[in-house]
């Protein structure tokens, strides 16, 4: 299943790049590189640097991703694995520096999303069999097991950080940063690219990406993944510095007895979240966009607007189980659907709490959020 998802990613990446290139006739040199991290293909595109400089830059970024992949892997042994081993004891221990920022950011985003985004439910995700490349638990988890883990109520707020020491007040907490790590990694990669003097680039992890600057003065045009997982539903142009993230039920799943079970778990029920096919979020920081796409998927067609408001998100597209497109007006204004007549569209009230550039950063060392505003 990982292979077929990879193939879909490839298709999408090809179309994404083609769209970006067709927006203009390139004047500046463009470097592209592709490598594997976080179980997906990472595509790096940098504009305006010569070949030899690009080779150095791309080696540095590839190195970053290899490090992050190892540090944050949810089931391979490594720093996060060690943290997960130590958490249930309840005793304080020194957190590896590679994991601490993810815990701090994860705590904040869990809080802002009303704990619909909840990286503390690692035990539930493992129970459903998503802590393996095969993504097949053999048999479905029993209702009692699921209920026991839901009742134990693992939350990021059970983690107490004092300096570099961490302790956990709930033995049910196991960390899984599958809904956040890719975004955080992309933010760090963009920060590193800027330190290396790059002003125009895209870091694209299987269709989830952050784009900075432009392509010879033209905005990057980004393909939005179709909720079927293959193909494109529409496109949008990024504004100076933005991330576009999609969470979908087609990403990782298995079928049992004719029913499909996907990898985004509703922490309130312990079962795969229902009612949504995909959610696309546009936000400046990839970290926030990644967590928000997962949180809004769990929130569903009824509640996504409130949670987006709480998270300070300015642009959302949610495709529900019936194929209806839910959007806020600012998203509708900038999204170019490939076949507008094919879709029923439901516009929400404007999102008014979107963070703006003038606000202080939510958390060092990430850049400030914004500039998302309803017209
Ligand atoms: P993808 O990384 O495939 O694009 P997401 O960003 O939505 O998709 O992340 C899904 C992953 O996040 C799951 O595979 C799992 O590791 C983790 N996860 C599942 N449910 C939740 C949840 N409610 N809150 C936080 N993380 C979750
Ligand atoms: Mg996510």
mmCIF file of C-alpha atoms and ligand atoms in Angstrom:
data_model
loop_
_atom_site.group_PDB
_atom_site.id
_atom_site.type_symbol
_atom_site.label_atom_id
_atom_site.label_comp_id
_atom_site.label_asym_id
_atom_site.label_seq_id
_atom_site.Cartn_x
_atom_site.Cartn_y
_atom_site.Cartn_z
ATOM 1 C CA UNK A 1 0.000 0.000 0.000
ATOM 2 C CA UNK A 2 2.924 2.288 0.691
ATOM 3 C CA UNK A 3 4.079 1.613 -2.854
ATOM 4 C CA UNK A 4 0.763 2.570 -4.437
ATOM 5 C CA UNK A 5 0.591 5.727 -2.318
ATOM 6 C CA UNK A 6 4.146 6.496 -3.456
ATOM 7 C CA UNK A 7 3.128 6.082 -7.078
ATOM 8 C CA UNK A 8 0.214 8.498 -6.569
ATOM 9 C CA UNK A 9 2.576 10.970 -4.956
ATOM 10 C CA UNK A 10 4.841 10.714 -7.967
ATOM 11 C CA UNK A 11 2.001 11.449 -10.339
ATOM 12 C CA UNK A 12 1.014 14.420 -8.276
ATOM 13 C CA UNK A 13 4.532 15.719 -7.948
ATOM 14 C CA UNK A 14 5.001 15.546 -11.679
ATOM 15 C CA UNK A 15 1.792 17.494 -12.222
ATOM 16 C CA UNK A 16 2.740 19.946 -9.455
ATOM 17 C CA UNK A 17 6.115 20.654 -11.008
ATOM 18 C CA UNK A 18 4.612 20.927 -14.472
ATOM 19 C CA UNK A 19 2.137 23.504 -13.223
ATOM 20 C CA UNK A 20 4.881 25.492 -11.541
ATOM 21 C CA UNK A 21 6.977 25.483 -14.689
ATOM 22 C CA UNK A 22 4.184 26.388 -17.054
ATOM 23 C CA UNK A 23 3.531 29.585 -15.097
ATOM 24 C CA UNK A 24 6.458 31.312 -16.787
ATOM 25 C CA UNK A 25 9.507 30.885 -18.959
ATOM 26 C CA UNK A 26 12.399 30.293 -16.566
ATOM 27 C CA UNK A 27 15.227 32.801 -16.521
ATOM 28 C CA UNK A 28 17.127 31.772 -13.439
ATOM 29 C CA UNK A 29 18.812 28.409 -12.929
ATOM 30 C CA UNK A 30 16.607 25.829 -11.250
ATOM 31 C CA UNK A 31 17.922 22.917 -9.217
ATOM 32 C CA UNK A 32 15.789 19.919 -8.300
ATOM 33 C CA UNK A 33 16.555 16.920 -6.106
ATOM 34 C CA UNK A 34 14.474 13.996 -4.858
ATOM 35 C CA UNK A 35 15.080 11.765 -1.869
ATOM 36 C CA UNK A 36 13.176 9.583 0.588
ATOM 37 C CA UNK A 37 12.284 10.608 4.158
ATOM 38 C CA UNK A 38 9.268 10.244 6.489
ATOM 39 C CA UNK A 39 8.082 7.358 4.300
ATOM 40 C CA UNK A 40 7.560 9.615 1.315
ATOM 41 C CA UNK A 41 9.473 11.249 -1.521
ATOM 42 C CA UNK A 42 10.815 14.700 -0.746
ATOM 43 C CA UNK A 43 11.232 17.033 -3.717
ATOM 44 C CA UNK A 44 13.447 20.051 -3.328
ATOM 45 C CA UNK A 45 13.284 22.828 -5.917
ATOM 46 C CA UNK A 46 15.580 25.836 -5.633
ATOM 47 C CA UNK A 47 15.625 28.783 -8.017
ATOM 48 C CA UNK A 48 18.536 31.149 -8.595
ATOM 49 C CA UNK A 49 21.584 29.107 -7.538
ATOM 50 C CA UNK A 50 24.215 27.574 -9.805
ATOM 51 C CA UNK A 51 24.638 23.790 -10.102
ATOM 52 C CA UNK A 52 27.558 23.363 -7.703
ATOM 53 C CA UNK A 53 25.982 25.504 -5.020
ATOM 54 C CA UNK A 54 22.730 23.580 -5.452
ATOM 55 C CA UNK A 55 24.527 20.259 -4.962
ATOM 56 C CA UNK A 56 25.895 21.491 -1.619
ATOM 57 C CA UNK A 57 22.519 22.893 -0.557
ATOM 58 C CA UNK A 58 20.624 19.780 -1.516
ATOM 59 C CA UNK A 59 23.147 17.530 0.312
ATOM 60 C CA UNK A 60 22.680 19.623 3.465
ATOM 61 C CA UNK A 61 18.882 19.436 3.296
ATOM 62 C CA UNK A 62 18.929 15.714 2.568
ATOM 63 C CA UNK A 63 21.168 15.269 5.602
ATOM 64 C CA UNK A 64 18.679 17.222 7.756
ATOM 65 C CA UNK A 65 15.812 14.982 6.677
ATOM 66 C CA UNK A 66 17.796 11.800 7.311
ATOM 67 C CA UNK A 67 18.494 13.050 10.848
ATOM 68 C CA UNK A 68 14.869 14.042 11.529
ATOM 69 C CA UNK A 69 13.543 10.807 10.081
ATOM 70 C CA UNK A 70 15.688 8.814 12.505
ATOM 71 C CA UNK A 71 14.976 11.062 15.507
ATOM 72 C CA UNK A 72 11.188 11.141 15.174
ATOM 73 C CA UNK A 73 10.334 7.710 13.831
ATOM 74 C CA UNK A 74 7.256 6.406 15.638
ATOM 75 C CA UNK A 75 8.227 2.730 15.806
ATOM 76 C CA UNK A 76 11.890 2.280 14.793
ATOM 77 C CA UNK A 77 14.309 2.525 17.768
ATOM 78 C CA UNK A 78 15.705 6.058 18.164
ATOM 79 C CA UNK A 79 15.321 9.156 20.345
ATOM 80 C CA UNK A 80 11.493 9.191 20.195
ATOM 81 C CA UNK A 81 11.409 5.451 20.859
ATOM 82 C CA UNK A 82 13.538 6.022 23.958
ATOM 83 C CA UNK A 83 11.195 8.758 25.174
ATOM 84 C CA UNK A 84 8.216 6.446 24.682
ATOM 85 C CA UNK A 85 9.977 3.734 26.681
ATOM 86 C CA UNK A 86 10.617 6.102 29.595
ATOM 87 C CA UNK A 87 7.252 7.921 29.709
ATOM 88 C CA UNK A 88 5.137 5.253 31.464
ATOM 89 C CA UNK A 89 7.421 5.162 34.531
ATOM 90 C CA UNK A 90 6.201 8.632 35.514
ATOM 91 C CA UNK A 91 9.743 9.527 36.612
ATOM 92 C CA UNK A 92 11.497 12.646 35.274
ATOM 93 C CA UNK A 93 14.157 12.103 32.585
ATOM 94 C CA UNK A 94 16.247 14.269 30.241
ATOM 95 C CA UNK A 95 14.493 14.582 26.861
ATOM 96 C CA UNK A 96 16.695 14.248 23.777
ATOM 97 C CA UNK A 97 17.058 17.758 22.277
ATOM 98 C CA UNK A 98 15.859 16.456 18.892
ATOM 99 C CA UNK A 99 12.470 15.525 20.401
ATOM 100 C CA UNK A 100 11.857 18.389 22.862
ATOM 101 C CA UNK A 101 10.724 21.025 20.287
ATOM 102 C CA UNK A 102 8.199 18.577 18.811
ATOM 103 C CA UNK A 103 6.762 17.924 22.267
ATOM 104 C CA UNK A 104 6.498 21.651 23.032
ATOM 105 C CA UNK A 105 4.916 22.484 19.668
ATOM 106 C CA UNK A 106 2.678 19.405 19.869
ATOM 107 C CA UNK A 107 1.405 20.462 23.313
ATOM 108 C CA UNK A 108 0.415 23.891 22.002
ATOM 109 C CA UNK A 109 -1.274 22.592 18.854
ATOM 110 C CA UNK A 110 -3.133 19.882 20.787
ATOM 111 C CA UNK A 111 -4.421 22.547 23.171
ATOM 112 C CA UNK A 112 -5.443 24.930 20.320
ATOM 113 C CA UNK A 113 -7.282 22.132 18.492
ATOM 114 C CA UNK A 114 -9.285 21.065 21.555
ATOM 115 C CA UNK A 115 -7.168 17.855 21.572
ATOM 116 C CA UNK A 116 -8.566 16.664 18.235
ATOM 117 C CA UNK A 117 -4.955 16.837 17.100
ATOM 118 C CA UNK A 118 -3.477 14.580 19.746
ATOM 119 C CA UNK A 119 0.041 13.158 19.294
ATOM 120 C CA UNK A 120 -0.296 11.421 22.695
ATOM 121 C CA UNK A 121 -2.512 8.648 21.221
ATOM 122 C CA UNK A 122 0.428 6.561 19.978
ATOM 123 C CA UNK A 123 -0.988 3.432 21.667
ATOM 124 C CA UNK A 124 -4.259 3.737 19.721
ATOM 125 C CA UNK A 125 -2.417 4.259 16.438
ATOM 126 C CA UNK A 126 -0.277 1.196 17.145
ATOM 127 C CA UNK A 127 -3.394 -0.799 18.120
ATOM 128 C CA UNK A 128 -4.881 -0.062 14.683
ATOM 129 C CA UNK A 129 -1.717 -1.422 13.073
ATOM 130 C CA UNK A 130 -0.378 1.844 11.688
ATOM 131 C CA UNK A 131 2.986 1.425 13.395
ATOM 132 C CA UNK A 132 4.246 -0.839 10.663
ATOM 133 C CA UNK A 133 5.026 -0.549 6.973
ATOM 134 C CA UNK A 134 2.409 -3.243 6.190
ATOM 135 C CA UNK A 135 -0.433 -1.266 7.802
ATOM 136 C CA UNK A 136 -2.341 -4.410 8.568
ATOM 137 C CA UNK A 137 -3.141 -5.272 12.183
ATOM 138 C CA UNK A 138 -3.964 -8.894 11.219
ATOM 139 C CA UNK A 139 -7.265 -8.619 13.052
ATOM 140 C CA UNK A 140 -9.299 -5.588 14.068
ATOM 141 C CA UNK A 141 -8.713 -4.309 17.612
ATOM 142 C CA UNK A 142 -11.428 -5.350 20.059
ATOM 143 C CA UNK A 143 -13.996 -2.716 21.062
ATOM 144 C CA UNK A 144 -12.935 -3.218 24.716
ATOM 145 C CA UNK A 145 -9.283 -2.487 23.964
ATOM 146 C CA UNK A 146 -10.175 0.658 22.035
ATOM 147 C CA UNK A 147 -12.501 1.815 24.808
ATOM 148 C CA UNK A 148 -9.896 1.155 27.502
ATOM 149 C CA UNK A 149 -7.368 3.372 25.686
ATOM 150 C CA UNK A 150 -9.927 6.128 25.057
ATOM 151 C CA UNK A 151 -10.983 6.094 28.723
ATOM 152 C CA UNK A 152 -7.333 6.377 29.822
ATOM 153 C CA UNK A 153 -7.522 9.783 28.048
ATOM 154 C CA UNK A 154 -3.869 10.271 26.995
ATOM 155 C CA UNK A 155 -3.190 13.964 26.342
ATOM 156 C CA UNK A 156 -0.226 16.202 25.645
ATOM 157 C CA UNK A 157 -1.163 18.115 28.797
ATOM 158 C CA UNK A 158 -0.132 14.991 30.775
ATOM 159 C CA UNK A 159 3.457 15.844 29.855
ATOM 160 C CA UNK A 160 5.249 18.144 32.287
ATOM 161 C CA UNK A 161 8.369 19.884 30.982
ATOM 162 C CA UNK A 162 10.822 21.404 33.441
ATOM 163 C CA UNK A 163 13.881 22.703 31.580
ATOM 164 C CA UNK A 164 15.174 19.679 29.710
ATOM 165 C CA UNK A 165 13.458 17.263 32.091
ATOM 166 C CA UNK A 166 10.211 15.586 31.156
ATOM 167 C CA UNK A 167 7.782 13.505 33.158
ATOM 168 C CA UNK A 168 4.403 12.094 32.331
ATOM 169 C CA UNK A 169 1.440 11.909 34.677
ATOM 170 C CA UNK A 170 -0.502 9.391 32.557
ATOM 171 C CA UNK A 171 0.975 5.958 31.765
ATOM 172 C CA UNK A 172 -1.299 5.676 28.695
ATOM 173 C CA UNK A 173 0.619 8.432 26.848
ATOM 174 C CA UNK A 174 2.748 7.310 23.899
ATOM 175 C CA UNK A 175 3.939 9.900 21.420
ATOM 176 C CA UNK A 176 3.336 9.678 17.661
ATOM 177 C CA UNK A 177 4.331 12.678 15.587
ATOM 178 C CA UNK A 178 3.076 11.262 12.273
ATOM 179 C CA UNK A 179 0.661 14.215 11.973
ATOM 180 C CA UNK A 180 3.264 16.896 12.700
ATOM 181 C CA UNK A 181 6.832 15.767 11.957
ATOM 182 C CA UNK A 182 6.653 16.279 8.210
ATOM 183 C CA UNK A 183 5.480 19.870 8.657
ATOM 184 C CA UNK A 184 8.039 20.634 11.334
ATOM 185 C CA UNK A 185 10.773 19.084 9.182
ATOM 186 C CA UNK A 186 9.751 21.216 6.206
ATOM 187 C CA UNK A 187 9.824 24.380 8.352
ATOM 188 C CA UNK A 188 13.340 23.538 9.552
ATOM 189 C CA UNK A 189 14.428 22.801 5.976
ATOM 190 C CA UNK A 190 13.091 26.182 4.803
ATOM 191 C CA UNK A 191 14.873 27.893 7.694
ATOM 192 C CA UNK A 192 18.109 26.135 6.728
ATOM 193 C CA UNK A 193 17.657 27.066 3.048
ATOM 194 C CA UNK A 194 17.273 30.709 4.030
ATOM 195 C CA UNK A 195 20.438 30.526 6.142
ATOM 196 C CA UNK A 196 22.185 29.211 3.015
ATOM 197 C CA UNK A 197 21.014 32.274 1.076
ATOM 198 C CA UNK A 198 18.108 30.680 -0.794
ATOM 199 C CA UNK A 199 15.113 32.964 -1.363
ATOM 200 C CA UNK A 200 13.012 31.012 -3.858
ATOM 201 C CA UNK A 201 12.277 27.351 -3.194
ATOM 202 C CA UNK A 202 9.752 24.604 -2.616
ATOM 203 C CA UNK A 203 10.169 21.741 -0.167
ATOM 204 C CA UNK A 204 7.537 19.203 -1.147
ATOM 205 C CA UNK A 205 6.910 16.014 0.832
ATOM 206 C CA UNK A 206 4.541 13.946 -1.298
ATOM 207 C CA UNK A 207 2.263 16.897 -2.107
ATOM 208 C CA UNK A 208 2.530 18.584 1.326
ATOM 209 C CA UNK A 209 4.798 21.564 0.890
ATOM 210 C CA UNK A 210 6.096 24.990 1.792
ATOM 211 C CA UNK A 211 6.913 27.429 -1.004
ATOM 212 C CA UNK A 212 8.962 30.600 -0.519
ATOM 213 C CA UNK A 213 9.592 33.459 -2.932
ATOM 214 C CA UNK A 214 8.665 32.961 -6.554
ATOM 215 C CA UNK A 215 9.723 31.509 -9.857
ATOM 216 C CA UNK A 216 11.301 34.367 -11.833
ATOM 217 C CA UNK A 217 8.843 36.771 -10.232
ATOM 218 C CA UNK A 218 5.790 34.553 -10.840
ATOM 219 C CA UNK A 219 3.995 32.988 -7.865
ATOM 220 C CA UNK A 220 4.354 29.255 -7.394
ATOM 221 C CA UNK A 221 1.230 27.500 -8.609
ATOM 222 C CA UNK A 222 0.421 24.502 -6.443
ATOM 223 C CA UNK A 223 -1.679 21.482 -7.317
ATOM 224 C CA UNK A 224 -4.202 20.475 -4.624
ATOM 225 C CA UNK A 225 -4.612 16.742 -4.300
ATOM 226 C CA UNK A 226 -7.952 15.250 -5.242
ATOM 227 C CA UNK A 227 -9.767 13.527 -2.330
ATOM 228 C CA UNK A 228 -9.508 10.247 -4.244
ATOM 229 C CA UNK A 229 -5.753 10.400 -3.694
ATOM 230 C CA UNK A 230 -4.866 10.422 -7.373
ATOM 231 C CA UNK A 231 -4.984 13.461 -9.585
ATOM 232 C CA UNK A 232 -5.667 17.075 -8.818
ATOM 233 C CA UNK A 233 -8.865 18.841 -7.729
ATOM 234 C CA UNK A 234 -7.587 22.351 -8.375
ATOM 235 C CA UNK A 235 -4.685 24.755 -8.052
ATOM 236 C CA UNK A 236 -3.736 27.838 -6.091
ATOM 237 C CA UNK A 237 -0.910 30.339 -6.183
ATOM 238 C CA UNK A 238 1.180 30.819 -3.057
ATOM 239 C CA UNK A 239 1.801 34.296 -1.661
ATOM 240 C CA UNK A 240 5.486 34.872 -0.846
ATOM 241 C CA UNK A 241 5.762 32.257 1.890
ATOM 242 C CA UNK A 242 3.051 29.646 2.436
ATOM 243 C CA UNK A 243 2.516 25.975 3.157
ATOM 244 C CA UNK A 244 -0.172 23.769 1.633
ATOM 245 C CA UNK A 245 -1.010 20.530 3.473
ATOM 246 C CA UNK A 246 -3.632 17.882 2.768
ATOM 247 C CA UNK A 247 -4.751 15.059 5.053
ATOM 248 C CA UNK A 248 -6.786 12.350 3.377
ATOM 249 C CA UNK A 249 -8.362 9.004 4.158
ATOM 250 C CA UNK A 250 -6.618 7.534 1.085
ATOM 251 C CA UNK A 251 -3.124 8.044 2.520
ATOM 252 C CA UNK A 252 -2.687 4.957 4.694
ATOM 253 C CA UNK A 253 -5.454 2.436 5.170
ATOM 254 C CA UNK A 254 -6.390 -1.236 5.159
ATOM 255 C CA UNK A 255 -9.618 -3.025 4.363
ATOM 256 C CA UNK A 256 -11.277 -5.699 6.468
ATOM 257 C CA UNK A 257 -14.672 -7.328 5.825
ATOM 258 C CA UNK A 258 -15.414 -4.865 3.021
ATOM 259 C CA UNK A 259 -14.811 -1.835 5.293
ATOM 260 C CA UNK A 260 -11.931 0.602 5.022
ATOM 261 C CA UNK A 261 -9.982 1.733 8.087
ATOM 262 C CA UNK A 262 -7.694 4.738 7.608
ATOM 263 C CA UNK A 263 -4.936 6.251 9.723
ATOM 264 C CA UNK A 264 -6.482 9.431 11.158
ATOM 265 C CA UNK A 265 -7.919 8.447 14.517
ATOM 266 C CA UNK A 266 -10.580 10.399 16.395
ATOM 267 C CA UNK A 267 -9.173 10.543 19.944
ATOM 268 C CA UNK A 268 -12.738 10.795 21.346
ATOM 269 C CA UNK A 269 -13.883 7.450 19.910
ATOM 270 C CA UNK A 270 -10.604 5.630 19.266
ATOM 271 C CA UNK A 271 -11.825 4.785 15.738
ATOM 272 C CA UNK A 272 -10.819 6.246 12.343
ATOM 273 C CA UNK A 273 -12.471 9.681 12.039
ATOM 274 C CA UNK A 274 -15.635 9.710 9.927
ATOM 275 C CA UNK A 275 -17.399 12.048 7.552
ATOM 276 C CA UNK A 276 -14.413 13.465 5.628
ATOM 277 C CA UNK A 277 -12.397 12.451 2.575
ATOM 278 C CA UNK A 278 -9.736 15.134 2.709
ATOM 279 C CA UNK A 279 -8.800 18.476 4.227
ATOM 280 C CA UNK A 280 -6.431 21.003 2.669
ATOM 281 C CA UNK A 281 -5.036 23.839 4.768
ATOM 282 C CA UNK A 282 -2.979 26.838 3.642
ATOM 283 C CA UNK A 283 -0.930 28.533 6.334
ATOM 284 C CA UNK A 284 2.460 30.147 6.590
ATOM 285 C CA UNK A 285 4.093 27.558 8.870
ATOM 286 C CA UNK A 286 4.146 23.991 7.612
ATOM 287 C CA UNK A 287 4.066 22.726 11.220
ATOM 288 C CA UNK A 288 0.725 24.402 11.896
ATOM 289 C CA UNK A 289 -0.696 23.482 8.468
ATOM 290 C CA UNK A 290 0.208 19.811 9.028
ATOM 291 C CA UNK A 291 -1.362 19.568 12.491
ATOM 292 C CA UNK A 292 -4.377 21.642 11.414
ATOM 293 C CA UNK A 293 -5.143 19.426 8.399
ATOM 294 C CA UNK A 294 -5.209 16.409 10.747
ATOM 295 C CA UNK A 295 -7.271 18.247 13.412
ATOM 296 C CA UNK A 296 -9.877 19.548 10.916
ATOM 297 C CA UNK A 297 -10.187 16.074 9.425
ATOM 298 C CA UNK A 298 -11.151 14.812 12.898
ATOM 299 C CA UNK A 299 -13.412 17.834 13.524
ATOM 300 C CA UNK A 300 -15.444 16.947 10.403
ATOM 301 C CA UNK A 301 -17.926 18.936 8.263
ATOM 302 C CA UNK A 302 -19.827 20.254 11.316
ATOM 303 C CA UNK A 303 -17.011 21.577 13.460
ATOM 304 C CA UNK A 304 -14.001 22.314 11.216
ATOM 305 C CA UNK A 305 -14.735 26.056 11.142
ATOM 306 C CA UNK A 306 -14.576 26.461 14.930
ATOM 307 C CA UNK A 307 -11.333 24.488 15.209
ATOM 308 C CA UNK A 308 -9.744 26.388 12.280
ATOM 309 C CA UNK A 309 -10.685 29.599 14.063
ATOM 310 C CA UNK A 310 -9.043 28.369 17.283
ATOM 311 C CA UNK A 311 -5.890 27.378 15.380
ATOM 312 C CA UNK A 312 -5.706 30.731 13.570
ATOM 313 C CA UNK A 313 -6.030 29.162 10.116
ATOM 314 C CA UNK A 314 -7.097 31.410 7.223
ATOM 315 C CA UNK A 315 -7.681 29.011 4.317
ATOM 316 C CA UNK A 316 -9.466 25.642 4.419
ATOM 317 C CA UNK A 317 -10.942 23.217 1.886
ATOM 318 C CA UNK A 318 -12.735 20.177 3.340
ATOM 319 C CA UNK A 319 -14.203 17.479 1.101
ATOM 320 C CA UNK A 320 -16.836 15.497 2.967
ATOM 321 C CA UNK A 321 -17.905 11.880 2.513
ATOM 322 C CA UNK A 322 -20.561 12.917 -0.050
ATOM 323 C CA UNK A 323 -17.983 14.829 -2.092
ATOM 324 C CA UNK A 324 -19.332 18.253 -1.037
ATOM 325 C CA UNK A 325 -16.647 20.959 -0.894
ATOM 326 C CA UNK A 326 -16.686 23.056 2.305
ATOM 327 C CA UNK A 327 -14.584 26.231 2.143
ATOM 328 C CA UNK A 328 -14.228 29.590 3.785
ATOM 329 C CA UNK A 329 -14.767 32.527 1.384
ATOM 330 C CA UNK A 330 -11.070 33.492 1.255
ATOM 331 C CA UNK A 331 -10.161 29.945 0.181
ATOM 332 C CA UNK A 332 -12.927 29.908 -2.442
ATOM 333 C CA UNK A 333 -11.525 33.139 -3.836
ATOM 334 C CA UNK A 334 -8.055 31.786 -4.474
ATOM 335 C CA UNK A 335 -8.746 28.122 -5.298
ATOM 336 C CA UNK A 336 -9.055 27.382 -9.003
ATOM 337 C CA UNK A 337 -11.040 24.169 -9.368
ATOM 338 C CA UNK A 338 -10.271 22.132 -12.468
ATOM 339 C CA UNK A 339 -13.969 21.253 -12.979
ATOM 340 C CA UNK A 340 -16.088 23.728 -10.967
ATOM 341 C CA UNK A 341 -19.372 22.373 -12.397
ATOM 342 C CA UNK A 342 -18.598 18.921 -10.957
ATOM 343 C CA UNK A 343 -18.770 20.061 -7.336
ATOM 344 C CA UNK A 344 -21.368 21.149 -4.815
ATOM 345 C CA UNK A 345 -19.782 23.937 -2.774
ATOM 346 C CA UNK A 346 -20.732 25.076 0.741
ATOM 347 C CA UNK A 347 -19.227 28.356 1.825
ATOM 348 C CA UNK A 348 -18.702 28.880 5.542
ATOM 349 C CA UNK A 349 -18.679 32.241 7.318
ATOM 350 C CA UNK A 350 -15.286 33.978 7.070
ATOM 351 C CA UNK A 351 -12.432 32.814 9.278
ATOM 352 C CA UNK A 352 -11.634 35.866 11.306
ATOM 353 C CA UNK A 353 -9.006 34.707 13.782
ATOM 354 C CA UNK A 354 -6.279 34.050 11.208
ATOM 355 C CA UNK A 355 -2.869 34.946 12.587
ATOM 356 C CA UNK A 356 -1.157 37.860 10.906
ATOM 357 C CA UNK A 357 2.520 38.659 10.405
ATOM 358 C CA UNK A 358 2.440 41.384 13.039
ATOM 359 C CA UNK A 359 1.798 38.830 15.799
ATOM 360 C CA UNK A 360 4.724 37.463 17.800
ATOM 361 C CA UNK A 361 6.046 34.028 16.854
ATOM 362 C CA UNK A 362 4.053 31.222 18.418
ATOM 363 C CA UNK A 363 7.210 29.433 19.404
ATOM 364 C CA UNK A 364 10.931 29.774 18.769
ATOM 365 C CA UNK A 365 12.664 28.774 16.552
ATOM 366 C CA UNK A 366 9.784 28.696 14.068
ATOM 367 C CA UNK A 367 8.981 31.756 11.964
ATOM 368 C CA UNK A 368 5.866 33.833 12.638
ATOM 369 C CA UNK A 369 2.475 32.736 11.391
ATOM 370 C CA UNK A 370 0.345 34.522 8.822
ATOM 371 C CA UNK A 371 -0.368 36.340 6.580
ATOM 372 C CA UNK A 372 -3.821 34.861 6.326
ATOM 373 C CA UNK A 373 -6.810 37.217 6.319
ATOM 374 C CA UNK A 374 -10.336 37.082 5.037
ATOM 375 C CA UNK A 375 -11.130 39.850 2.569
HETATM 376 P P1 LIG B 1 -0.062 12.315 6.351
HETATM 377 O O1 LIG B 1 1.144 12.477 7.222
HETATM 378 O O2 LIG B 1 -0.230 10.939 5.835
HETATM 379 O O3 LIG B 1 -0.159 13.371 5.310
HETATM 380 P P2 LIG B 1 -1.537 13.394 8.562
HETATM 381 O O4 LIG B 1 -0.690 14.594 8.584
HETATM 382 O O5 LIG B 1 -3.005 13.615 8.719
HETATM 383 O O6 LIG B 1 -1.350 12.530 7.257
HETATM 384 O O7 LIG B 1 -1.018 12.459 9.722
HETATM 385 C C1 LIG B 1 -1.614 11.225 10.005
HETATM 386 C C2 LIG B 1 -0.753 10.515 11.020
HETATM 387 O O8 LIG B 1 -0.844 11.239 12.267
HETATM 388 C C3 LIG B 1 -1.187 9.097 11.328
HETATM 389 O O9 LIG B 1 -0.538 8.155 10.513
HETATM 390 C C4 LIG B 1 -0.792 8.963 12.779
HETATM 391 O O10 LIG B 1 0.582 8.662 12.859
HETATM 392 C C5 LIG B 1 -1.023 10.348 13.338
HETATM 393 N N1 LIG B 1 -2.394 10.595 13.849
HETATM 394 C C6 LIG B 1 -3.527 9.902 13.601
HETATM 395 N N2 LIG B 1 -4.590 10.468 14.223
HETATM 396 C C7 LIG B 1 -4.108 11.552 14.876
HETATM 397 C C8 LIG B 1 -4.702 12.553 15.708
HETATM 398 N N3 LIG B 1 -6.005 12.578 15.979
HETATM 399 N N4 LIG B 1 -3.876 13.518 16.208
HETATM 400 C C9 LIG B 1 -2.557 13.512 15.939
HETATM 401 N N5 LIG B 1 -1.940 12.613 15.171
HETATM 402 C C10 LIG B 1 -2.705 11.632 14.636
HETATM 403 MG MG1 LIG B 2 -1.036 16.404 9.556
#
